Short mmCIF file of C-alpha atoms in Angstrom, two decimals:
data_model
loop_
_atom_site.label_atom_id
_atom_site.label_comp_id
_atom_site.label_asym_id
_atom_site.label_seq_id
_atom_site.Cartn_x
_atom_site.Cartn_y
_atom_site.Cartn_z
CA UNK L 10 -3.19 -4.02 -8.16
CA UNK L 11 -5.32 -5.70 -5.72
CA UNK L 12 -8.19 -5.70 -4.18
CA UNK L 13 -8.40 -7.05 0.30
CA UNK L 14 -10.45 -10.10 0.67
CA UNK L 15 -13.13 -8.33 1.97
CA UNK L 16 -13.30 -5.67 -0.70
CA UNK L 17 -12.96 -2.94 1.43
CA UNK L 18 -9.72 -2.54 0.56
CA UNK L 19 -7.58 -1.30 -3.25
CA UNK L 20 -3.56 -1.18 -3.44
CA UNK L 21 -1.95 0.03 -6.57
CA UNK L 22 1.54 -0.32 -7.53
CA UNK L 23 3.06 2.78 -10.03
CA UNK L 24 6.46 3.00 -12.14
CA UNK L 25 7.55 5.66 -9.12
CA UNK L 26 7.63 2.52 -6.74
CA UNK L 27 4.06 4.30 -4.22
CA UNK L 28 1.35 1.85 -3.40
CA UNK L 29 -1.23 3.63 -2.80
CA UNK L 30 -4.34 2.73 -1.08
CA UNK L 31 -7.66 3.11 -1.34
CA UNK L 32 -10.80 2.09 0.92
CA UNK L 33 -14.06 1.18 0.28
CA UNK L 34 -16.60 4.55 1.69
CA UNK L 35 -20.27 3.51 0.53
CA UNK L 36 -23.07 6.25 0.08
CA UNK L 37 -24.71 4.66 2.63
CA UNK L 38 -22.47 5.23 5.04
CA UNK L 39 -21.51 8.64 4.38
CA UNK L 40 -25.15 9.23 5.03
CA UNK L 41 -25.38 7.72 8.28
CA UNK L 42 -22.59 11.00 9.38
CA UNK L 43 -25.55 13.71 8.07
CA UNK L 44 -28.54 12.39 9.24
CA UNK L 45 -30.65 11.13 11.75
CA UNK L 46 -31.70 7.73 12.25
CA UNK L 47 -35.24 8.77 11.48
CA UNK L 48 -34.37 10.98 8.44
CA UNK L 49 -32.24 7.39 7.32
CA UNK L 50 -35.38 5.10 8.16
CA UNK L 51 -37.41 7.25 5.38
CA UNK L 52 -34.86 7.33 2.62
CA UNK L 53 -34.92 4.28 0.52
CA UNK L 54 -32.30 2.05 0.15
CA UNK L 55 -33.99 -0.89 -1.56
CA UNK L 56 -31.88 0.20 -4.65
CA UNK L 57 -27.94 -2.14 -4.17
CA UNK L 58 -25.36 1.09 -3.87
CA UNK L 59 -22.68 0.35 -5.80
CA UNK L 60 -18.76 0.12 -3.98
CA UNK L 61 -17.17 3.86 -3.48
CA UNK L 62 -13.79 3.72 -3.40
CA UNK L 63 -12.07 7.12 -1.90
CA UNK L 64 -8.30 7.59 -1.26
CA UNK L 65 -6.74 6.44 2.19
CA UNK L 66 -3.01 6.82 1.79
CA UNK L 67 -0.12 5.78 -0.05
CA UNK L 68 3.90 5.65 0.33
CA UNK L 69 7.24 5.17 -1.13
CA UNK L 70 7.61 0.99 -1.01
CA UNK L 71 10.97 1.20 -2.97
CA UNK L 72 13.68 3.45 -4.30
CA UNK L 73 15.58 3.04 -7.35
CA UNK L 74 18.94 1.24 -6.57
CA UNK L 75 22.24 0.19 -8.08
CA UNK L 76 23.72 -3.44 -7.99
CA UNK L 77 27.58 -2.89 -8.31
CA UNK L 78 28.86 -6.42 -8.24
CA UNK L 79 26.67 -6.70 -11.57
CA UNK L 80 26.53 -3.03 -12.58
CA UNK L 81 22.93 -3.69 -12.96
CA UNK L 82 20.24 -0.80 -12.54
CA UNK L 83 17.39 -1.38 -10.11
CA UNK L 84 14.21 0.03 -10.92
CA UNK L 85 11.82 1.20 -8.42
CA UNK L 86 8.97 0.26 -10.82
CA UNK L 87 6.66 -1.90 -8.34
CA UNK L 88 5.59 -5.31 -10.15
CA UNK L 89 3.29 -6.78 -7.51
CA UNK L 90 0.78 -6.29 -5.12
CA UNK L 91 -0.44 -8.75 -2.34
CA UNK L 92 -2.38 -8.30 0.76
CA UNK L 93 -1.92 -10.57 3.84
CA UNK L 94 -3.97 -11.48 6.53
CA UNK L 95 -4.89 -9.03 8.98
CA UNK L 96 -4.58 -10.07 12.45
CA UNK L 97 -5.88 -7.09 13.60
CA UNK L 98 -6.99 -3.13 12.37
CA UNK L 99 -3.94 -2.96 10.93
CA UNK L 100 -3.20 -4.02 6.89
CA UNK L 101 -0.70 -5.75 5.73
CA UNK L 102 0.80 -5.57 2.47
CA UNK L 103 3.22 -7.29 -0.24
CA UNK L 104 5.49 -5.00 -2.79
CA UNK L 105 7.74 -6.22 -4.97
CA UNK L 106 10.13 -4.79 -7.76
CA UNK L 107 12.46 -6.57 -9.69
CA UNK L 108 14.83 -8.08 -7.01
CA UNK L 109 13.26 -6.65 -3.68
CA UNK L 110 10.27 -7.58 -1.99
CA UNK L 111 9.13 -5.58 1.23
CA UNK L 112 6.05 -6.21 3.64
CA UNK L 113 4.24 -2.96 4.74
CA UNK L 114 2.01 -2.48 8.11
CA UNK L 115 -0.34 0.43 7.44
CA UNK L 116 -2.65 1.67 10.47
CA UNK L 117 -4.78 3.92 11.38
CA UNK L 118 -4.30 6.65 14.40
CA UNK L 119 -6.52 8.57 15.81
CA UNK L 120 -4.26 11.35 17.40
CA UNK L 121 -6.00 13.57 19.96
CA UNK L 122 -4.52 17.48 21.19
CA UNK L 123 -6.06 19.44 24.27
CA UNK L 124 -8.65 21.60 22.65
CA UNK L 125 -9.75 23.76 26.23
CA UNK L 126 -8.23 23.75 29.20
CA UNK L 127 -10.09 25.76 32.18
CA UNK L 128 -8.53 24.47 35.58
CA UNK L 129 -11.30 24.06 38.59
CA UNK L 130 -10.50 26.80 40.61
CA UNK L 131 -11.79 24.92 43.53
CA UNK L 132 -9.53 22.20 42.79
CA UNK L 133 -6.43 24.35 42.35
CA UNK L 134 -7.26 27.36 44.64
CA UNK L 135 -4.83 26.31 47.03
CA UNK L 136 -2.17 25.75 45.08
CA UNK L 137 -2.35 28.53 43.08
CA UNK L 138 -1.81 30.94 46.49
CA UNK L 139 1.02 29.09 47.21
CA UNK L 140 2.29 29.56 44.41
CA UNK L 141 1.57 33.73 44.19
CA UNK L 142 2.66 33.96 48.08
CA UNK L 143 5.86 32.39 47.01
CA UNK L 144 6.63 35.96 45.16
CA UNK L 145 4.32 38.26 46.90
CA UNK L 146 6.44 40.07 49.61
CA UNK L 147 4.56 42.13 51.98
CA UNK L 148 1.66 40.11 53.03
CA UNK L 149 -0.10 41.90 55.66
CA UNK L 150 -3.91 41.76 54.10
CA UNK L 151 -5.74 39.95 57.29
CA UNK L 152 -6.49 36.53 56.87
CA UNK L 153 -10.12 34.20 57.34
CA UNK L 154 -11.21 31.40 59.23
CA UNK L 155 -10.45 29.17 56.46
CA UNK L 156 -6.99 29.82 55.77
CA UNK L 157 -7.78 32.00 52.62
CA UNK L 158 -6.42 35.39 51.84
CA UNK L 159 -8.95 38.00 51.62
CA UNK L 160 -8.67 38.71 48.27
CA UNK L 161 -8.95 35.24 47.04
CA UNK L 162 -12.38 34.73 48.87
CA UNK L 163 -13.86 37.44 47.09
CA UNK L 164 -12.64 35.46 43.74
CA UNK L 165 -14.02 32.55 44.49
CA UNK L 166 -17.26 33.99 45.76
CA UNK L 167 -17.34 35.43 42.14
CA UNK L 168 -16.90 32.73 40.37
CA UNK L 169 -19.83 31.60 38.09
CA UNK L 170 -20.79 27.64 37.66
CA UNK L 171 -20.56 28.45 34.35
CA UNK L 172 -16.38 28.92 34.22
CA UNK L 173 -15.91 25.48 36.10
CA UNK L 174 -14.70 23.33 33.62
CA UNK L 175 -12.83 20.64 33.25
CA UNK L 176 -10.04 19.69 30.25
CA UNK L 177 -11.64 19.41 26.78
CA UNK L 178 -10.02 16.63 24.30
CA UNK L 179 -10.97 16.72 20.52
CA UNK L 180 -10.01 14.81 17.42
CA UNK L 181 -7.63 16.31 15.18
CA UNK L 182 -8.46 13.79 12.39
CA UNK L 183 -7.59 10.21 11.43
CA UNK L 184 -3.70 9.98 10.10
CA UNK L 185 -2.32 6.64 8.33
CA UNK L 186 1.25 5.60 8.91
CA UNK L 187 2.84 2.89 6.81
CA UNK L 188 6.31 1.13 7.88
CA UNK L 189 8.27 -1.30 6.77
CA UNK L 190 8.39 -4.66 8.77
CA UNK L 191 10.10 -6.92 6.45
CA UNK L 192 12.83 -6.81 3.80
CA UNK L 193 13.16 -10.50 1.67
CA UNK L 194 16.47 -9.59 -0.49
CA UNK L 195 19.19 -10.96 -2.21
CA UNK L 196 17.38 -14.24 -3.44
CA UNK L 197 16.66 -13.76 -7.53
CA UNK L 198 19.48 -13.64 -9.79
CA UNK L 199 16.69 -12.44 -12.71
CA UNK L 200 13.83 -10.30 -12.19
CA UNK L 201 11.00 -11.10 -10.21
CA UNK L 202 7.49 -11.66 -12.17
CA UNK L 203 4.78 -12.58 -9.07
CA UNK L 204 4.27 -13.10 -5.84
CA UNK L 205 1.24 -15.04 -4.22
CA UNK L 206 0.67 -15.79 -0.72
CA UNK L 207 -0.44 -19.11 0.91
CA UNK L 208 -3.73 -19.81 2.73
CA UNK L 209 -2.22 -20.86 6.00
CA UNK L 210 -1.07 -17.10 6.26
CA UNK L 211 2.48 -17.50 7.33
CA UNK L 212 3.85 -18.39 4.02
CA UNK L 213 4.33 -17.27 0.75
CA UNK L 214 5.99 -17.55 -2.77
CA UNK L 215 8.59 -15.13 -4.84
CA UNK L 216 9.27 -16.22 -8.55
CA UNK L 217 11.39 -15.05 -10.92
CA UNK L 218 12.32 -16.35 -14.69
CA UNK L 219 14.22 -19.25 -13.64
CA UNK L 220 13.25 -19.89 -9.90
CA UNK L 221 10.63 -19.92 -7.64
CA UNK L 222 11.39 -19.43 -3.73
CA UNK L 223 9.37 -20.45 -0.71
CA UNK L 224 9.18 -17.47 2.13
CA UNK L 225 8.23 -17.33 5.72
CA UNK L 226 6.84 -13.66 6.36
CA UNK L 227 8.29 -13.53 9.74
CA UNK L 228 11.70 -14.95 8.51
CA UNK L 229 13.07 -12.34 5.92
CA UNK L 230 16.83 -13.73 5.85
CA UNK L 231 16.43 -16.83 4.75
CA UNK L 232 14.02 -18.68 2.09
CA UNK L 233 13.80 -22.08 0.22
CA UNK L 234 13.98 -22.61 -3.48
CA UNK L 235 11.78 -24.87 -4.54
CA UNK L 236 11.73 -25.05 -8.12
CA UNK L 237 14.92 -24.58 -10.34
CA UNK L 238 14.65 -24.35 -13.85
CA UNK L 239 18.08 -23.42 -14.89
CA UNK L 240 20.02 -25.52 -17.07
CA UNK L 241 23.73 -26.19 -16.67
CA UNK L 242 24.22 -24.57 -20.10
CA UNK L 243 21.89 -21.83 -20.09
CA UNK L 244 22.55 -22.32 -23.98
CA UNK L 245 19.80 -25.68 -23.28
CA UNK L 246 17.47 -22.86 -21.86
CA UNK L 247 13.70 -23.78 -23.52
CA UNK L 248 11.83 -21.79 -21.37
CA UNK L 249 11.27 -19.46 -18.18
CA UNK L 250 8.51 -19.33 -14.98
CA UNK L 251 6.23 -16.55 -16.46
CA UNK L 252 3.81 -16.48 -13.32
CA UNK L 253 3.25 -18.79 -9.81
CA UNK L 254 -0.12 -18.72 -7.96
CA UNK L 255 -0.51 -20.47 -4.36
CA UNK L 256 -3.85 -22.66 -4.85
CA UNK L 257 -6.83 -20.39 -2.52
CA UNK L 258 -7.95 -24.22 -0.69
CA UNK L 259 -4.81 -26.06 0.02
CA UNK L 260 -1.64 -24.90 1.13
CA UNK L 261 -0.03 -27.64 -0.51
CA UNK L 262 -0.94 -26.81 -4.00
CA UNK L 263 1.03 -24.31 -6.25
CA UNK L 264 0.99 -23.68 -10.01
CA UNK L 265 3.17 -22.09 -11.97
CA UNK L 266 3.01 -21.27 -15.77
CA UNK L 267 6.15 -21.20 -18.45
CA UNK L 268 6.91 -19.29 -21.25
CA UNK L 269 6.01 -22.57 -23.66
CA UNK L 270 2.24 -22.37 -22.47
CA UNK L 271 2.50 -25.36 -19.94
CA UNK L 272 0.82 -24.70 -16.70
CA UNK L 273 2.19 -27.10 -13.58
CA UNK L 274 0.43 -28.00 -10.90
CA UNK L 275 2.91 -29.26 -7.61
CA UNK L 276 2.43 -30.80 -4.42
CA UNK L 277 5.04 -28.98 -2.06
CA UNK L 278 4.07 -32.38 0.09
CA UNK L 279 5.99 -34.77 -2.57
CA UNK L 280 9.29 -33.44 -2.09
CA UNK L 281 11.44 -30.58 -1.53
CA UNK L 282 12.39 -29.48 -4.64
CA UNK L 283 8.90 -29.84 -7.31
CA UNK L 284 10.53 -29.99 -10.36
CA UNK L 285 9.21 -33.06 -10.85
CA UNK L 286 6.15 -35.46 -10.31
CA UNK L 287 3.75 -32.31 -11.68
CA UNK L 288 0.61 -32.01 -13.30
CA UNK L 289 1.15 -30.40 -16.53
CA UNK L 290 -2.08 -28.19 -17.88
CA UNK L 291 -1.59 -28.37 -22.33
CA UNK L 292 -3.48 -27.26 -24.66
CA UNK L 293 -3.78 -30.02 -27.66
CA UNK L 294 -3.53 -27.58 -30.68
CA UNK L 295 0.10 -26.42 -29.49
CA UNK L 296 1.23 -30.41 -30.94
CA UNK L 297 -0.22 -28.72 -34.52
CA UNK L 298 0.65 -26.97 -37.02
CA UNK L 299 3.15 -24.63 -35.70
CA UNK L 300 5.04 -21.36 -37.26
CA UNK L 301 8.06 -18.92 -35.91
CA UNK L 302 5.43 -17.46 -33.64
CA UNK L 303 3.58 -20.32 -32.17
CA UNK L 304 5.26 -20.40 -28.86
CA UNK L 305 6.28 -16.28 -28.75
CA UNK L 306 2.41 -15.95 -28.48
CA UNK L 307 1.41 -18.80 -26.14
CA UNK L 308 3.52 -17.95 -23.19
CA UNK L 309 1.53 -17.42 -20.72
CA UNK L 310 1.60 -14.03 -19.12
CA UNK L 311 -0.96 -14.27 -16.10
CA UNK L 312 -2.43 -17.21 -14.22
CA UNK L 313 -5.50 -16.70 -11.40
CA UNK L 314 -7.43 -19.14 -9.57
CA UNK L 315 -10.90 -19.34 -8.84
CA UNK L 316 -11.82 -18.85 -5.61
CA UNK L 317 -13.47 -22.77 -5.48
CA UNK L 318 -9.70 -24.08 -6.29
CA UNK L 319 -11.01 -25.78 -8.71
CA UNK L 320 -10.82 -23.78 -12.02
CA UNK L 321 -7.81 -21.77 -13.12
CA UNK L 322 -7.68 -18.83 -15.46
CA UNK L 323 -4.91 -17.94 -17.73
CA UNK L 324 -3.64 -15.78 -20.06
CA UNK L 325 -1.65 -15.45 -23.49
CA UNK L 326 -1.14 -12.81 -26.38
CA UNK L 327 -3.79 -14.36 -28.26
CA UNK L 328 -6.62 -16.27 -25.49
CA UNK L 329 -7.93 -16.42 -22.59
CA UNK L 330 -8.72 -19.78 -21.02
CA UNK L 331 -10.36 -21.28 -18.80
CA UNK L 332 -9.15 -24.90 -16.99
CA UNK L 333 -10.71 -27.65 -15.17
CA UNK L 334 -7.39 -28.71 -13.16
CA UNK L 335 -9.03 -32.08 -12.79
CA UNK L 336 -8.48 -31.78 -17.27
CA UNK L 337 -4.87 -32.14 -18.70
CA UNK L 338 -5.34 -32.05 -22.08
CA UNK L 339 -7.65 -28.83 -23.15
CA UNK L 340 -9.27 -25.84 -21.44
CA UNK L 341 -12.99 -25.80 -20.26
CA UNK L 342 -13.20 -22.69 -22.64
CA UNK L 343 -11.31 -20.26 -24.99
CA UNK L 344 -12.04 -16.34 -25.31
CA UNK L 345 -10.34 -15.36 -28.46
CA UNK L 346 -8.60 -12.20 -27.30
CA UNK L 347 -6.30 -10.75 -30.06
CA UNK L 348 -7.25 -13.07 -33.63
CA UNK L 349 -7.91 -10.58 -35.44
CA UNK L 350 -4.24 -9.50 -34.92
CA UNK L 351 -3.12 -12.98 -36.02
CA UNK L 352 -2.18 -11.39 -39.64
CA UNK L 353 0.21 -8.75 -38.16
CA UNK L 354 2.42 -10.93 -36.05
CA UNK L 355 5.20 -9.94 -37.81
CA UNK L 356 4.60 -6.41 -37.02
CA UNK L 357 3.68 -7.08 -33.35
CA UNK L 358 7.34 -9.04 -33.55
CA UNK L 359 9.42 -6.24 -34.69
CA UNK L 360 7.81 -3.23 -32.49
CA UNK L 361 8.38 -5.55 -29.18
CA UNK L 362 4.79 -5.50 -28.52
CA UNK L 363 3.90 -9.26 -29.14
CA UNK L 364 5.77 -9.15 -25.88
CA UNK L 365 3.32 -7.33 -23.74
CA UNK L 366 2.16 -9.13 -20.60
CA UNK L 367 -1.94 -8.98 -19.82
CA UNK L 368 -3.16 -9.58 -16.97
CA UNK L 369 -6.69 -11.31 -16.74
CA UNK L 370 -9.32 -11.50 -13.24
CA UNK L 371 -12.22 -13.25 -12.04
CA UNK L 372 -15.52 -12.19 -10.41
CA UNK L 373 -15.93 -13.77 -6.92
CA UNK L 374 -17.99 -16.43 -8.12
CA UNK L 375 -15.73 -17.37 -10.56
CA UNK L 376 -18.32 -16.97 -13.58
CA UNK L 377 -17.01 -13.65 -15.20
CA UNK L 378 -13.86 -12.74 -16.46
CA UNK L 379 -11.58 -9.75 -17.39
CA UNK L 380 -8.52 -9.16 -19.31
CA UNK L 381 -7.43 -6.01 -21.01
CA UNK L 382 -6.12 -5.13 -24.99
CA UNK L 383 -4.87 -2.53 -27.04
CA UNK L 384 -6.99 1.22 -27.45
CA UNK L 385 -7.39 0.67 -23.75
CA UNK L 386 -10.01 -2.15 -23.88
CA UNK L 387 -11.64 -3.92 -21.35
CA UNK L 388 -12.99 -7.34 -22.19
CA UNK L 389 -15.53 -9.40 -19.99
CA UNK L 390 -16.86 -12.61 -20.30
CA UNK L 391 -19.13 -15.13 -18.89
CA UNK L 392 -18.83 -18.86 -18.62
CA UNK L 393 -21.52 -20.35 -20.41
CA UNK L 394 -23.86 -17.25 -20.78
CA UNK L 395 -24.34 -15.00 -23.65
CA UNK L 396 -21.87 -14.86 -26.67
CA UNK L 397 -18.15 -15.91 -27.18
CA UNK L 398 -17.59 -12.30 -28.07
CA UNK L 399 -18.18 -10.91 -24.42
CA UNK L 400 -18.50 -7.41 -23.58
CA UNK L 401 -16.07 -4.91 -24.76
CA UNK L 402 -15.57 -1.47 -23.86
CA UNK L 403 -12.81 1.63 -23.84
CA UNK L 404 -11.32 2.14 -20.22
CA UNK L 405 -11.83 5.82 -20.09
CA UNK L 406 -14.01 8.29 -18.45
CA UNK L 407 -16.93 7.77 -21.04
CA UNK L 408 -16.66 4.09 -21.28
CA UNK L 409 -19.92 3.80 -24.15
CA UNK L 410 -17.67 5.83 -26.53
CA UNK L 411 -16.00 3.76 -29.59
CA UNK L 412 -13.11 3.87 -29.39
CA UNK L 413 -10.17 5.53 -32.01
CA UNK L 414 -7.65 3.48 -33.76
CA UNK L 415 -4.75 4.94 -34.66
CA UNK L 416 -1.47 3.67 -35.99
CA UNK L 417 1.18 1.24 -34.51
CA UNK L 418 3.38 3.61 -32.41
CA UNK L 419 7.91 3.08 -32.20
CA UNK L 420 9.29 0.15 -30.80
CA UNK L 421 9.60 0.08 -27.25
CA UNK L 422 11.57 -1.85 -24.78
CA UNK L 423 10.33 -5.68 -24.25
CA UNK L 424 8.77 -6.27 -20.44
CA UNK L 425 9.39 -10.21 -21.27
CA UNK L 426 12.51 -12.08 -19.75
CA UNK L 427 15.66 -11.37 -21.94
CA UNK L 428 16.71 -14.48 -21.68
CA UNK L 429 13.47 -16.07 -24.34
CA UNK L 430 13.63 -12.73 -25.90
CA UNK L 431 17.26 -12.97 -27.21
CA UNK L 432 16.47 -16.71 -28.16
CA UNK L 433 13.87 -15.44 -30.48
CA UNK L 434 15.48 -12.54 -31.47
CA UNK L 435 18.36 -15.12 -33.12
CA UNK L 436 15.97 -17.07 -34.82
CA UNK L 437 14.27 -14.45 -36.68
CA UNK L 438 16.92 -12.56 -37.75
CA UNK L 439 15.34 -12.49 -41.54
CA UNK L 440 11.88 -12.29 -41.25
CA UNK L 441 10.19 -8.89 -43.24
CA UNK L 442 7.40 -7.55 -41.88
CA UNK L 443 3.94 -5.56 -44.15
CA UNK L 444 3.30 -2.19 -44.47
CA UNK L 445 0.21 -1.98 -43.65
CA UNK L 446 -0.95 -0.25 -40.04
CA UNK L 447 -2.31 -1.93 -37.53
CA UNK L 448 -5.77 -1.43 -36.30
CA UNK L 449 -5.11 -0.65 -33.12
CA UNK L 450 -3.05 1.72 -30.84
CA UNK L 451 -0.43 0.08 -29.20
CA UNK L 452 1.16 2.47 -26.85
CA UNK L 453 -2.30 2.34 -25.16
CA UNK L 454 -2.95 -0.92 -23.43
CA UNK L 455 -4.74 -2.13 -20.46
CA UNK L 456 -2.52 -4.23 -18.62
CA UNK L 457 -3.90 -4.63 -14.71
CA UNK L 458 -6.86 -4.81 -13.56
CA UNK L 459 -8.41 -6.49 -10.41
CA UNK L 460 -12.14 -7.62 -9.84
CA UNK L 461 -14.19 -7.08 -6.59
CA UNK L 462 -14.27 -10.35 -4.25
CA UNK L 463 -18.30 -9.73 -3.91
CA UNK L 464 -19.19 -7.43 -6.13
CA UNK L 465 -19.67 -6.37 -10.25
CA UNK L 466 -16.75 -4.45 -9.65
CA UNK L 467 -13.57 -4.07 -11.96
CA UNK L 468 -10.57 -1.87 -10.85
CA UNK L 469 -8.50 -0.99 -14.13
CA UNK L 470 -5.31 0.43 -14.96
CA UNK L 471 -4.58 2.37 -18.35
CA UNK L 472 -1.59 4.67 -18.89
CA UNK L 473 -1.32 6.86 -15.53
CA UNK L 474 -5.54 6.76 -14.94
CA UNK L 475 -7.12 4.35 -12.55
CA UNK L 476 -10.51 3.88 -13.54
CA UNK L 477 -13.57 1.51 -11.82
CA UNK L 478 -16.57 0.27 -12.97
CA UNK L 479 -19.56 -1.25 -11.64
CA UNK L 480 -22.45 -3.20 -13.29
#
């Protein structure tokens, strides 16, 4: 999900493959349709209304498919959301499953139907006798000065001002149409995991576990790959593009994180392909102490930038950081996330949930943050205000309630890249996992979410329930 870069504007993705739309209708404004201006000058709005969000329209962006050269399955399951710049009323949108991305033009008509039609007789009176004496035999009623027949003088002496009217148009209600203006296919071999597009508005980026492509949005057949991570031996494989994110300032800039917890900053002015000749974002305690798990739990599952450009916000099972990209070798700032599930990686391991992807935001400022957990939680923070803890609360429709832990649910299947998954899977082949229950429920989780560009507004996503909340 995503929010338009004004904020007047939602689109969420589903498993079904909709987007649907929402758009931004303040109380304010649906006041302004009920009442006069001076009813409106003696209400009080010194009070900030808080961002109303009502739904606009939605449509089917893709349709499960079937690759027969590989006789590969092709969810319709949309994995991301982008908005474009809008030229003009009309929105543009990004979708993207796992091999297809599309680029939707949704508008607004205003259709209009005839509501009364009452001819001027005065107008017409002529032509209407010409058509009657055209099948009126017989005509032998005496005629006037004027060229009238009798008996249509006496009508038109009779008519009242009141019946002279002219066409009547009304409204019939606004009506949304979305169509498809672009199809980019047939350039991933593996599944795509984000899309971002540029600031110059004409470009944008597609990247999947082992590439990342550069796109033109009026050019769908044709793209340039401009990083390549695949080895010759895919047996030297060491890790996969987990997310890419076009830097909000320059067009230039691009980072990208890996599965390893590295974080690269490119110049796409340095050379064609970036592979090299990047900045690389580290943490310092990943050259520690390390276990079976270390790098299963840094990979880095989400990457955002501030909208200064200079800060970048990422992800992993266990943090959330924040980075300086001007500093290499440590975050700005750690939110411990998950530690207290540190103790039950094993478990996390063998239920495929230590594989879980979660998202993270920030405000428009850049001095909150948001990133979701298990039982449905919402966590926010602030950068150098109040405690490390944050705020936490239970995405639901009584958010203040505590929420109820229950017990680790069945396995389920993995939403990380096969490739790293099968890796691990061979080096763990022995491990034993506890008994004990986890103490919190994993088939609920709070995966996307999206913050408000101006606002204390957080869009969230949990199970099949969009929920939004304002502070």
């Amino acid at each position: 999900m995503e929010f338009e870069k004004s904020g007047d504007y939602l689109a969420v993705g589903d498993r079904g493959g909709r987007v649907v739309v929402f758009e931004r209708k303040d109380e304010k404004d649906s006041l302004n349709q009920w009442h006069s201006r001076n009813e409106l000058e003696q209400l009080d709005f010194t009070t900030i209304q808080h961002p109303i969000f009502h739904y606009k329209t939605e449509f089917q962006s893709h349709e499960p498919e079937f690759d027969y050269l590989r006789s590969l399955e092709i969810e319709e399951k949309i994995n991301k959301v982008r908005w474009c710049a809008t030229p003009n009323e009309s929105l543009f949108i990004l979708s993207t499953n796992d091999k297809t991305i599309k680029l939707w033009k949704v508008k607004d008509h205003k259709p209009k139907k005839v509501k009364e039609l009452n001819p001027n007789p005065f107008v017409h009176s002529e032509n209407v006798l010409l058509a009657e004496s055209s099948f009126v035999s017989g005509q032998d009623k005496p005629s006037v000065a004027n060229g009238y027949a009798l008996e249509w003088t006496e009508k038109i002496d009779n008519m009242s001002p009141s019946q002279d009217t002219h066409a009547k148009r009304a409204n019939i209600g606004e009506t949304v149409s979305a169509r498809c203006r672009k199809v980019y296919a047939h350039a991933h071999d593996y599944n795509i995991n984000s899309i971002s597009n540029n600031s110059d508005g004409e470009t944008f980026v597609s990247a999947d576990d082992l590439r990342i492509n550069l796109w033109n949005l009026e050019i769908s057949d044709q793209c340039f790959n401009i990083i390549d991570m695949k080895p010759s031996n895919m047996e030297d494989l060491t890790e996969v593009i987990t997310a890419a994110e076009f830097h909000p300032i320059h067009c230039n800039l691009l980072a990208y994180s890996s599965s390893r917890g590295f974080i690269r900053l490119v110049d796409l002015r340095q050379s064609a392909i970036c592979d090299h000749n990047a900045r690389i974002l580290q943490h310092g305690e990943s050259s520690g102490l390390k276990s079976f798990f270390t790098e299963i739990v840094s990979s880095i599952s989400d990457i955002k930038f501030a909208s200064d450009g200079r800060h970048l916000l990422s992800r992993d099972y266990m943090n959330l950081k924040l980075w300086d990209i001007r500093m290499e070798t440590s975050p700005v700032a750690i939110f411990k996330i998950h530690e207290h599930l540190r103790p039950k990686l094993c478990d996390l391991y063998n239920n495929d949930a230590i594989f879980d992807k979660f998202e993270c935001c920030l405000s428009g400022y850049g001095l909150h943050f948001a990133t979701g957990s298990y039982s449905n939680l919402l966590r926010i923070f602030s950068y150098g205000v109040g405690s490390e803890e944050g705020i936490t609360m239970e995405a639901s429709r009584n958010p203040n309630r505590k929420s109820h832990l229950q017990a680790a649910p069945k396995a389920r299947r993995s939403s990380i890249s096969n490739l790293t998954r099968g890796f691990s899977r061979q080096a763990n082949e022995n491990l034993s996992s506890g008994s004990n229950e986890l103490s919190c429920n994993l088939s609920s989780k709070l995966l996307h979410l999206a913050w408000h560009p101006t606002t204390k507004f957080i869009a969230c996503a949990a199970g099949n329930s969009l929920y939004m909340y304002y502070a």
